[in-house]
PDB file of C-alpha atoms and ligand atoms in Angstrom:
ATOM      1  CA  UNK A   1       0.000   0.000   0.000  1.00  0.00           C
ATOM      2  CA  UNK A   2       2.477   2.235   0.869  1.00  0.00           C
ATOM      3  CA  UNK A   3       4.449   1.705  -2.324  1.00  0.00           C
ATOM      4  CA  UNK A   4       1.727   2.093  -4.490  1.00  0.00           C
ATOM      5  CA  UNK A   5       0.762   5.473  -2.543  1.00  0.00           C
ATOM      6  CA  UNK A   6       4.753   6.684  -3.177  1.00  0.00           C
ATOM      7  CA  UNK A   7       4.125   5.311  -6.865  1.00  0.00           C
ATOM      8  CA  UNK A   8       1.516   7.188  -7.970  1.00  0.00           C
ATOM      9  CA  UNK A   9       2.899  10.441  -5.784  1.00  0.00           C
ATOM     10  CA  UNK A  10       6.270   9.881  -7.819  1.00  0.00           C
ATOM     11  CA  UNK A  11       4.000   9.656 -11.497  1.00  0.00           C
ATOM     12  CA  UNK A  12       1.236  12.550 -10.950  1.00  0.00           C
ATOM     13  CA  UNK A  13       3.961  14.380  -9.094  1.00  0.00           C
ATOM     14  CA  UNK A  14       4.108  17.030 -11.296  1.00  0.00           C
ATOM     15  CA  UNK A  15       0.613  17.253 -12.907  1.00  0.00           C
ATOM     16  CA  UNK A  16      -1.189  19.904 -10.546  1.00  0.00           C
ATOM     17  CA  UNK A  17       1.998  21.611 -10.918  1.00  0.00           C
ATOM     18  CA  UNK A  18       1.002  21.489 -14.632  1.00  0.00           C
ATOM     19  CA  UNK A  19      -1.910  22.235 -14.302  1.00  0.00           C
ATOM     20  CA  UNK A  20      -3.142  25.459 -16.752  1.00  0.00           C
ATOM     21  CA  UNK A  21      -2.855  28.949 -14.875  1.00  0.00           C
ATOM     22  CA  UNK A  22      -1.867  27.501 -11.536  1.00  0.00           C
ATOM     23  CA  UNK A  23      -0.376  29.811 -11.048  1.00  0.00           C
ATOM     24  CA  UNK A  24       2.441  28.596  -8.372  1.00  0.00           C
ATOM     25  CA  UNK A  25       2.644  25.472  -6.765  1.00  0.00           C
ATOM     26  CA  UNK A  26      -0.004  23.853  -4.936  1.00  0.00           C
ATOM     27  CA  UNK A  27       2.207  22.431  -1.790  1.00  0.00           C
ATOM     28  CA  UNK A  28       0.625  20.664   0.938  1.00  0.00           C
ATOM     29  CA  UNK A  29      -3.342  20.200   0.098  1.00  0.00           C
ATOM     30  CA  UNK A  30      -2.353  19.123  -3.048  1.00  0.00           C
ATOM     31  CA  UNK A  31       0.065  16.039  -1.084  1.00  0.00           C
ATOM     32  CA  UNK A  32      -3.234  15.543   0.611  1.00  0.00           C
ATOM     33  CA  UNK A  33      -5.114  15.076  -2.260  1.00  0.00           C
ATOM     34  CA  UNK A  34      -2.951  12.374  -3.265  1.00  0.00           C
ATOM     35  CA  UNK A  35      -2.925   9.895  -0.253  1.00  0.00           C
ATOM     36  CA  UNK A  36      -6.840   9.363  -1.821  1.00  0.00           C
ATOM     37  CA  UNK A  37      -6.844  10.241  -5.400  1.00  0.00           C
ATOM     38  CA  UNK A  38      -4.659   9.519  -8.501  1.00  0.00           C
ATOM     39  CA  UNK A  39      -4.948  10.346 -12.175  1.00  0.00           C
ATOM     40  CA  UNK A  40      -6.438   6.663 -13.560  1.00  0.00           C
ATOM     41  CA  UNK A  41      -7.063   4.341 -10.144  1.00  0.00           C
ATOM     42  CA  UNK A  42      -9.213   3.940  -7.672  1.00  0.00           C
ATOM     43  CA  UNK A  43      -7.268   4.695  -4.595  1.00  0.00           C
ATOM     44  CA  UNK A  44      -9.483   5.216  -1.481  1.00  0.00           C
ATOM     45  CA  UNK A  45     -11.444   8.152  -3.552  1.00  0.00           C
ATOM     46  CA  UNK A  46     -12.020   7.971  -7.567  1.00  0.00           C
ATOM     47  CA  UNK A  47      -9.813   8.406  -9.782  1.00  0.00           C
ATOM     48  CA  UNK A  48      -9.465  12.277 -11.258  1.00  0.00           C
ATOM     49  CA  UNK A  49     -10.066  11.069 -15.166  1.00  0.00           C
ATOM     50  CA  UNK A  50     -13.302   8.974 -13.389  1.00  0.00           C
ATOM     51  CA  UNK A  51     -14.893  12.336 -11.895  1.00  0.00           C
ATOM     52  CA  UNK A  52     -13.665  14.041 -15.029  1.00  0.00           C
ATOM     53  CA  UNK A  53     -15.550  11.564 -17.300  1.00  0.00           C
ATOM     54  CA  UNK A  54     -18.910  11.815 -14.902  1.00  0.00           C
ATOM     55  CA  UNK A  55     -19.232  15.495 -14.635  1.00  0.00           C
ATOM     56  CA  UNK A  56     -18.181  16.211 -18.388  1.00  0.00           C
ATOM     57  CA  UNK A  57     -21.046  18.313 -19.724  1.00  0.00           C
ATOM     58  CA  UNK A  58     -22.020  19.380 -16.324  1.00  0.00           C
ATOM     59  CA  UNK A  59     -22.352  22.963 -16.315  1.00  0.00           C
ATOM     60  CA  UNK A  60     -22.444  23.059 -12.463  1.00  0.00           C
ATOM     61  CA  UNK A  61     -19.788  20.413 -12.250  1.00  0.00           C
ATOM     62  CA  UNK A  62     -17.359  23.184 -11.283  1.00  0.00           C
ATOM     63  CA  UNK A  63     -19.432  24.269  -8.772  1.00  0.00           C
ATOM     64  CA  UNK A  64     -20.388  20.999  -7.257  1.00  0.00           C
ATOM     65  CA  UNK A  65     -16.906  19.163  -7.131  1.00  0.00           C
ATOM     66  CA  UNK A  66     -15.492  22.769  -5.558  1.00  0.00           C
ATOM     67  CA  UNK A  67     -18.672  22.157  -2.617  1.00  0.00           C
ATOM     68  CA  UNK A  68     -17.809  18.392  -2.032  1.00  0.00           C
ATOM     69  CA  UNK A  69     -13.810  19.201  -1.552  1.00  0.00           C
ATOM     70  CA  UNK A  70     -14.658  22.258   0.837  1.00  0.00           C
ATOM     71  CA  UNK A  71     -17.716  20.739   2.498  1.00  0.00           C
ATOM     72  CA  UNK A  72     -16.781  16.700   2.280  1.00  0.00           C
ATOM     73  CA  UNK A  73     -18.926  13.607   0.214  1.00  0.00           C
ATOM     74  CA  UNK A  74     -19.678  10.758   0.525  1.00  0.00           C
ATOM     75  CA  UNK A  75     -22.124   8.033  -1.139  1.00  0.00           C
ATOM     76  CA  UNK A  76     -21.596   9.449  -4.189  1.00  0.00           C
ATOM     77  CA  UNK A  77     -19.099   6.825  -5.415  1.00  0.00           C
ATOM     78  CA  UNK A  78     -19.678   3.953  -3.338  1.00  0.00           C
ATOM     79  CA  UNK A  79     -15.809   3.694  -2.705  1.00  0.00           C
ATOM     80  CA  UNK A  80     -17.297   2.632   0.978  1.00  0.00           C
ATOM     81  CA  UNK A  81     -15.065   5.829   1.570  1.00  0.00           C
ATOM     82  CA  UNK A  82     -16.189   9.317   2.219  1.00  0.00           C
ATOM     83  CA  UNK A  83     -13.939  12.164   1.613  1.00  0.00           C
ATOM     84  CA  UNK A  84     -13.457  14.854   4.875  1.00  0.00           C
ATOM     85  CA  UNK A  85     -13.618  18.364   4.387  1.00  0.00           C
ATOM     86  CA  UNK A  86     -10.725  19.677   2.955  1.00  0.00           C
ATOM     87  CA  UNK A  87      -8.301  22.301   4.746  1.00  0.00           C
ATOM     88  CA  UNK A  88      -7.830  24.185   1.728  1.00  0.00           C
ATOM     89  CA  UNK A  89      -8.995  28.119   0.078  1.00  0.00           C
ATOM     90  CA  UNK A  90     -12.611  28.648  -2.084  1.00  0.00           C
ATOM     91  CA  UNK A  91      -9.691  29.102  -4.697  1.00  0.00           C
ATOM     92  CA  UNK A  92      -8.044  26.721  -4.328  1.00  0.00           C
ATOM     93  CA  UNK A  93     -11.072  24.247  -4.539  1.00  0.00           C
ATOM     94  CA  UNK A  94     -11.899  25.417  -8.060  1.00  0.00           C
ATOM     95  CA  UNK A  95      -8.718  25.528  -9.386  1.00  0.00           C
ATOM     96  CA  UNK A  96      -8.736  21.946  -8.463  1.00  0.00           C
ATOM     97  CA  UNK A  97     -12.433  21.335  -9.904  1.00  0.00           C
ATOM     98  CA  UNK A  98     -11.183  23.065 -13.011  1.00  0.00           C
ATOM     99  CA  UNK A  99      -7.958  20.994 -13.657  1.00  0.00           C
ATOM    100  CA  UNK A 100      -9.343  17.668 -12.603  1.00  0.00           C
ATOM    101  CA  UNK A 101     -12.765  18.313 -15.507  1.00  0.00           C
ATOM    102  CA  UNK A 102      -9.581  18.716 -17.460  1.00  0.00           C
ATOM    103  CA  UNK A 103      -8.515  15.541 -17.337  1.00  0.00           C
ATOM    104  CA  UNK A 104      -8.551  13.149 -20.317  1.00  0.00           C
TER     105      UNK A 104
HETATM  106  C1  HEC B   1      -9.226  10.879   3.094  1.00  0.00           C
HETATM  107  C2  HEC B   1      -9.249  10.620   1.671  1.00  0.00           C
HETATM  108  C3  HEC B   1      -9.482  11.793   0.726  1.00  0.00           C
HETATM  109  C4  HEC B   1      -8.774  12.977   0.631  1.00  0.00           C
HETATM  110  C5  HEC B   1      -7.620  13.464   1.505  1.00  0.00           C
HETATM  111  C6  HEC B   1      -9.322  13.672  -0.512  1.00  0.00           C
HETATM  112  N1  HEC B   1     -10.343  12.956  -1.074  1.00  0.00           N
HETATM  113 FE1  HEC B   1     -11.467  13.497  -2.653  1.00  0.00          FE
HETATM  114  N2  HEC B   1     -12.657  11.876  -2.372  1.00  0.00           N
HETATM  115  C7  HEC B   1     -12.439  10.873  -1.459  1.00  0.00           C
HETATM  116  C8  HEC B   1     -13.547   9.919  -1.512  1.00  0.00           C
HETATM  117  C9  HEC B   1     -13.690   8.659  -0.683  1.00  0.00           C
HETATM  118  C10 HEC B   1     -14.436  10.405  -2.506  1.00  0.00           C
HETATM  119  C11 HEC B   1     -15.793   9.812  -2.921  1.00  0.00           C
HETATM  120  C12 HEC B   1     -16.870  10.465  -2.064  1.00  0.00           C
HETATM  121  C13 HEC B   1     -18.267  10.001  -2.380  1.00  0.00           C
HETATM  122  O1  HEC B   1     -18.486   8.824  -2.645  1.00  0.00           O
HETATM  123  O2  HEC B   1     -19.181  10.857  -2.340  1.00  0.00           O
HETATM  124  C14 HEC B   1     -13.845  11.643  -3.025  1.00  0.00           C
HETATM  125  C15 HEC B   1     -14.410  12.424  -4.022  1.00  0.00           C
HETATM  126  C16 HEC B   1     -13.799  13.511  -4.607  1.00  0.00           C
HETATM  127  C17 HEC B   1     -14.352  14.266  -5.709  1.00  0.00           C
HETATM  128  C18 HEC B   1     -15.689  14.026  -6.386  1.00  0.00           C
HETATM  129  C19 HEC B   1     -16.770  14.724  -5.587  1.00  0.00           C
HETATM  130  C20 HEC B   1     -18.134  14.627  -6.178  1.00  0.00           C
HETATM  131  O3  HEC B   1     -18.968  15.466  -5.788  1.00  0.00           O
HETATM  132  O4  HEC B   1     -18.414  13.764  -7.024  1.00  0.00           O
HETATM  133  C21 HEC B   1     -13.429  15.251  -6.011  1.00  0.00           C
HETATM  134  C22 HEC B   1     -13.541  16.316  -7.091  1.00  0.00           C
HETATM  135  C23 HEC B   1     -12.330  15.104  -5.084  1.00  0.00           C
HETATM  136  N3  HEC B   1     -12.585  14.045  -4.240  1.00  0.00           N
HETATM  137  C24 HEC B   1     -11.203  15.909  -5.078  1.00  0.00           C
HETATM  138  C25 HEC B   1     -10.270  15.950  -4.037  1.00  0.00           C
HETATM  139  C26 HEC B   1      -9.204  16.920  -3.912  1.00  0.00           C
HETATM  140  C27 HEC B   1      -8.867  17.998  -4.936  1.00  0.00           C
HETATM  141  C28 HEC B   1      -8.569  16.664  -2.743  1.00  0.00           C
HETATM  142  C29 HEC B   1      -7.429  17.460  -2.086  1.00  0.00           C
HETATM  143  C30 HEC B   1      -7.710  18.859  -1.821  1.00  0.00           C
HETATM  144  C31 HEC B   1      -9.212  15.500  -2.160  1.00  0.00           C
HETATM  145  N4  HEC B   1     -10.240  15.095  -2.972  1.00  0.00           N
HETATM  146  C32 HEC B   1      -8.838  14.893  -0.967  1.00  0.00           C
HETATM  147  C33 HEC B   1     -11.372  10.773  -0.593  1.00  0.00           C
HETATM  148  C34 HEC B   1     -10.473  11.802  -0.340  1.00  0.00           C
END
C-alpha cells in the first residue's frame, strides 16, 4: 500500500503543478489530495479522469466538485469511503475542480 501510494505520488507528481494557470505550486493540500486520489485508479477516492468523465457536460460540475472538496462527500461513489472536508482556500477548490474536468 504504501508503495503504491509513493508510486503514484512519484508519477502525478508534477501534474497539478502542470496544471493550466496555476499559477504557483499547490504544496501541501495538493500532497493531501494524493494519499486518496490519482490520475487513472481507484485509490481510497475515484480516480481524477473517473470524476472528469462523470461530470463532463455538467455545467455546475465546477461548482459541485469545488462544494464536495470544501464541504466533504460521501455516497456518491460507493468507494465505501467518504472524503473529509478539505483544509484548503474557495480558490483553491476550483482551481482543483477546473484541472481535474480537465482531465482526459
Ligand atoms: C481521506 C481521503 C481523501 C482525501 C484526503 C481527498 N479525497 Fe477526494 N474523495 C475521497 C472519496 C472517498 C471520494 C468519494 C466520495 C463520495 O463517494 O461521495 C472523493 C471524491 C472527490 C471528488 C468528487 C466529488 C463529487 O462530488 O463527485 C473530487 C472532485 C475530489 N474528491 C477531489 C479531491 C481533492 C482535490 C482533494 C485534495 C484537496 C481531495 N479530494 C482529498 C477521498 C479523499
Amino acid at each position: 500500500m504504501v508503495l503504491v501510494a509513493a508510486l503514484a505520488g512519484v508519477l502525478c507528481g508534477s501534474s497539478f503543478a502542470a496544471a493550466p494557470g496555476s499559477g504557483g505550486s499547490v504544496s501541501a493540500s495538493e500532497q493531501t489530495c494524493r494519499a486518496c486520489h490519482s490520475i487513472d485508479t481507484t485509490k481510497v477516492g475515484p480516480s481524477f479522469r473517473a470524476i472528469a468523465e462523470r461530470y463532463r457536460g455538467d455545467s455546475d460540475a465546477v461548482a459541485k466538485l469545488k462544494k464536495s472538496m470544501l464541504e466533504g462527500s460521501s455516497g456518491k461513489w460507493n468507494t465505501g469511503a467518504q472524503m473529509p472536508p478539505n483544509a484548503i482556500s474557495a480558490a483553491d477548490a476550483e482551481r482543483f475542480a477546473g484541472w481535474i474536468l480537465g482531465v482526459k
